[in-house]
């Protein structure tokens, strides 16, 4: 298991959260707590860069949904970048691939 | 002061006076009166003859006892100062040890006071021998152990209190577990109802006994002909998840009575969950909901189902095939205000069994790393080996598989098998 690390950076499209490590039952609350401190402007795009994410369980999926809810409540958008294959499989299974805009990497996700 | 016979030193009168004062203070510090120390030492000193008769006793001990010296010396034995219990212990342990070893240290006894009170004491004794080695008398020290006894009693009291608290906590825990068990049972049917011309079997396994599960299943009659069924997995664990599970179960049952169309039932559930849980604490579930309708003429059963993000049902055919019944595109229930659900239909022939499961089964760890999982393909291969068997036999095989996973089973797992018996009409159910 690798510890969760979240780095926030600003792109022209809005904040990018680089999520590294395991997003699971024990760590998902870190992302959810961070979201509550994140201010989004209308029409900004919150990008979750998952390139460094090593594991994601159902609690992690819930945190991703919480991120989407947070963005939408600020009338902002949300996107996932570089979703690892196992997580992509889960997203497809539960139909979330239709809900989250998916991008191959954070560069593509932050294009206006 | 004893300067007699000395030449007057080179002191003036003042300095001599100072020296007298400091020497007196020093003498007081030196305890130069041994007698005074003996009488008023902070412990009792009785000395007895070898037969126990008290030969000498100090003021401290007399004060504790409330006795006068004349009443004690030569008239009482040491054991006369002790309580009945103390006397017994002295005769059976203290005195024999003292005779054997010549000394005894730190024995806890109780002495009687003249006013009827008793004082816990710690007694040490040493035999004094004469020049020829013959025992002469017994020297004893008696320490007041009242504070120590109080301290010990406080410790005992604290231990009893801790014991009580532990018992209370155990009782609370047992009661809580009973309550959890009742709640858990309300999430699942106690027994599956008999379905005409079908066999149903189910299994539920919680990953942890004191955690309420988030999986649920049910099988229930809709009208004279049709039965509804569902199997779902609520996100999260514990009481919050159980509350969603309960809401899910009863919403689906009520929705199905109103309109048994699978998509309608899931749409109702989606609306209920989405309205109830929004914002930073999203709650959702994946569900397969379906309707069983027997085709009376052929002995077949039509299955119409809808899925909201749930792993696909497995259809085991009587001829040994095992196939997923794909339901792609259905979204988890409760996330979107209006979610799409995907539908599928199949016909179960005699000998066919449909298996519904939660991802606790497919995501069981089969390697050291938690990314190495059992998986869909392995599940299909495993169940193919049991295709053609009864619903009960399939559930038994899968239960054995769960046993084999051992610690690899991280999540709750629910299993529901609905089969059409191969050799005709066998209404049997097992929960």
PDB file of C-alpha atoms in Angstrom, chain A residues 1-2 22 24-25 32 54-55 57-59 61-62 65-66 68-69 89-90 92-96 98-99, chain B residues 211 235-236 278-282 284 286 309-312 329-332 335-336 340 363 370-371 373 376:
ATOM      1  CA  UNK A   1       0.000   0.000   0.000  1.00  0.00           C
ATOM      2  CA  UNK A   2       1.310   3.435  -0.842  1.00  0.00           C
ATOM      3  CA  UNK A  22      -3.937   4.589  -2.842  1.00  0.00           C
ATOM      4  CA  UNK A  24      -9.230   3.771  -0.484  1.00  0.00           C
ATOM      5  CA  UNK A  25     -11.368   3.309   2.611  1.00  0.00           C
ATOM      6  CA  UNK A  32     -13.155  14.666   0.479  1.00  0.00           C
ATOM      7  CA  UNK A  54      -2.032   3.047  -7.510  1.00  0.00           C
ATOM      8  CA  UNK A  55      -5.332   1.733  -6.130  1.00  0.00           C
ATOM      9  CA  UNK A  57     -11.715   1.013  -4.075  1.00  0.00           C
ATOM     10  CA  UNK A  58     -15.410   1.849  -3.746  1.00  0.00           C
ATOM     11  CA  UNK A  59     -14.630   4.519  -1.129  1.00  0.00           C
ATOM     12  CA  UNK A  61     -15.057   6.000  -6.291  1.00  0.00           C
ATOM     13  CA  UNK A  62     -17.351   7.687  -3.757  1.00  0.00           C
ATOM     14  CA  UNK A  65     -18.419  11.323  -7.056  1.00  0.00           C
ATOM     15  CA  UNK A  66     -18.153  13.771  -4.139  1.00  0.00           C
ATOM     16  CA  UNK A  68     -18.198  15.839  -9.090  1.00  0.00           C
ATOM     17  CA  UNK A  69     -20.976  16.962  -6.734  1.00  0.00           C
ATOM     18  CA  UNK A  89     -12.780  -1.080 -15.663  1.00  0.00           C
ATOM     19  CA  UNK A  90     -14.680  -0.291 -12.439  1.00  0.00           C
ATOM     20  CA  UNK A  92     -17.236   1.257 -16.923  1.00  0.00           C
ATOM     21  CA  UNK A  93     -18.893  -1.402 -14.766  1.00  0.00           C
ATOM     22  CA  UNK A  94     -20.810   1.135 -12.686  1.00  0.00           C
ATOM     23  CA  UNK A  95     -21.547   3.398 -15.650  1.00  0.00           C
ATOM     24  CA  UNK A  96     -19.472   6.324 -14.404  1.00  0.00           C
ATOM     25  CA  UNK A  98     -20.647   8.061 -19.081  1.00  0.00           C
ATOM     26  CA  UNK A  99     -20.732  10.668 -16.326  1.00  0.00           C
TER      27      UNK A  99
ATOM     28  CA  UNK B 211     -19.965  -4.386  10.715  1.00  0.00           C
ATOM     29  CA  UNK B 235     -21.399   1.818  -1.098  1.00  0.00           C
ATOM     30  CA  UNK B 236     -19.627   2.018   2.221  1.00  0.00           C
ATOM     31  CA  UNK B 278     -26.687  14.631  -2.188  1.00  0.00           C
ATOM     32  CA  UNK B 279     -23.635  16.835  -1.823  1.00  0.00           C
ATOM     33  CA  UNK B 280     -20.460  15.904   0.012  1.00  0.00           C
ATOM     34  CA  UNK B 281     -21.730  12.561   1.325  1.00  0.00           C
ATOM     35  CA  UNK B 282     -23.055  10.750  -1.732  1.00  0.00           C
ATOM     36  CA  UNK B 284     -25.439   5.068  -3.951  1.00  0.00           C
ATOM     37  CA  UNK B 286     -25.462  -0.955  -7.671  1.00  0.00           C
ATOM     38  CA  UNK B 309     -24.007  -0.348 -12.529  1.00  0.00           C
ATOM     39  CA  UNK B 310     -24.064  -3.866 -11.132  1.00  0.00           C
ATOM     40  CA  UNK B 311     -21.854  -6.749 -12.307  1.00  0.00           C
ATOM     41  CA  UNK B 312     -23.691  -8.793 -14.962  1.00  0.00           C
ATOM     42  CA  UNK B 329     -24.390   1.339 -19.724  1.00  0.00           C
ATOM     43  CA  UNK B 330     -26.457   1.200 -16.567  1.00  0.00           C
ATOM     44  CA  UNK B 331     -25.308   3.777 -14.030  1.00  0.00           C
ATOM     45  CA  UNK B 332     -25.058   3.347 -10.288  1.00  0.00           C
ATOM     46  CA  UNK B 335     -25.734   9.459  -8.285  1.00  0.00           C
ATOM     47  CA  UNK B 336     -27.566  11.270 -11.085  1.00  0.00           C
ATOM     48  CA  UNK B 340     -29.997   5.439 -17.479  1.00  0.00           C
ATOM     49  CA  UNK B 363     -12.851  -8.609  -6.189  1.00  0.00           C
ATOM     50  CA  UNK B 370      -4.530  -6.170  -3.448  1.00  0.00           C
ATOM     51  CA  UNK B 371      -4.703  -5.478  -7.157  1.00  0.00           C
ATOM     52  CA  UNK B 373      -8.262 -10.142  -7.853  1.00  0.00           C
ATOM     53  CA  UNK B 376     -15.008 -12.019 -13.845  1.00  0.00           C
TER      54      UNK B 376
END
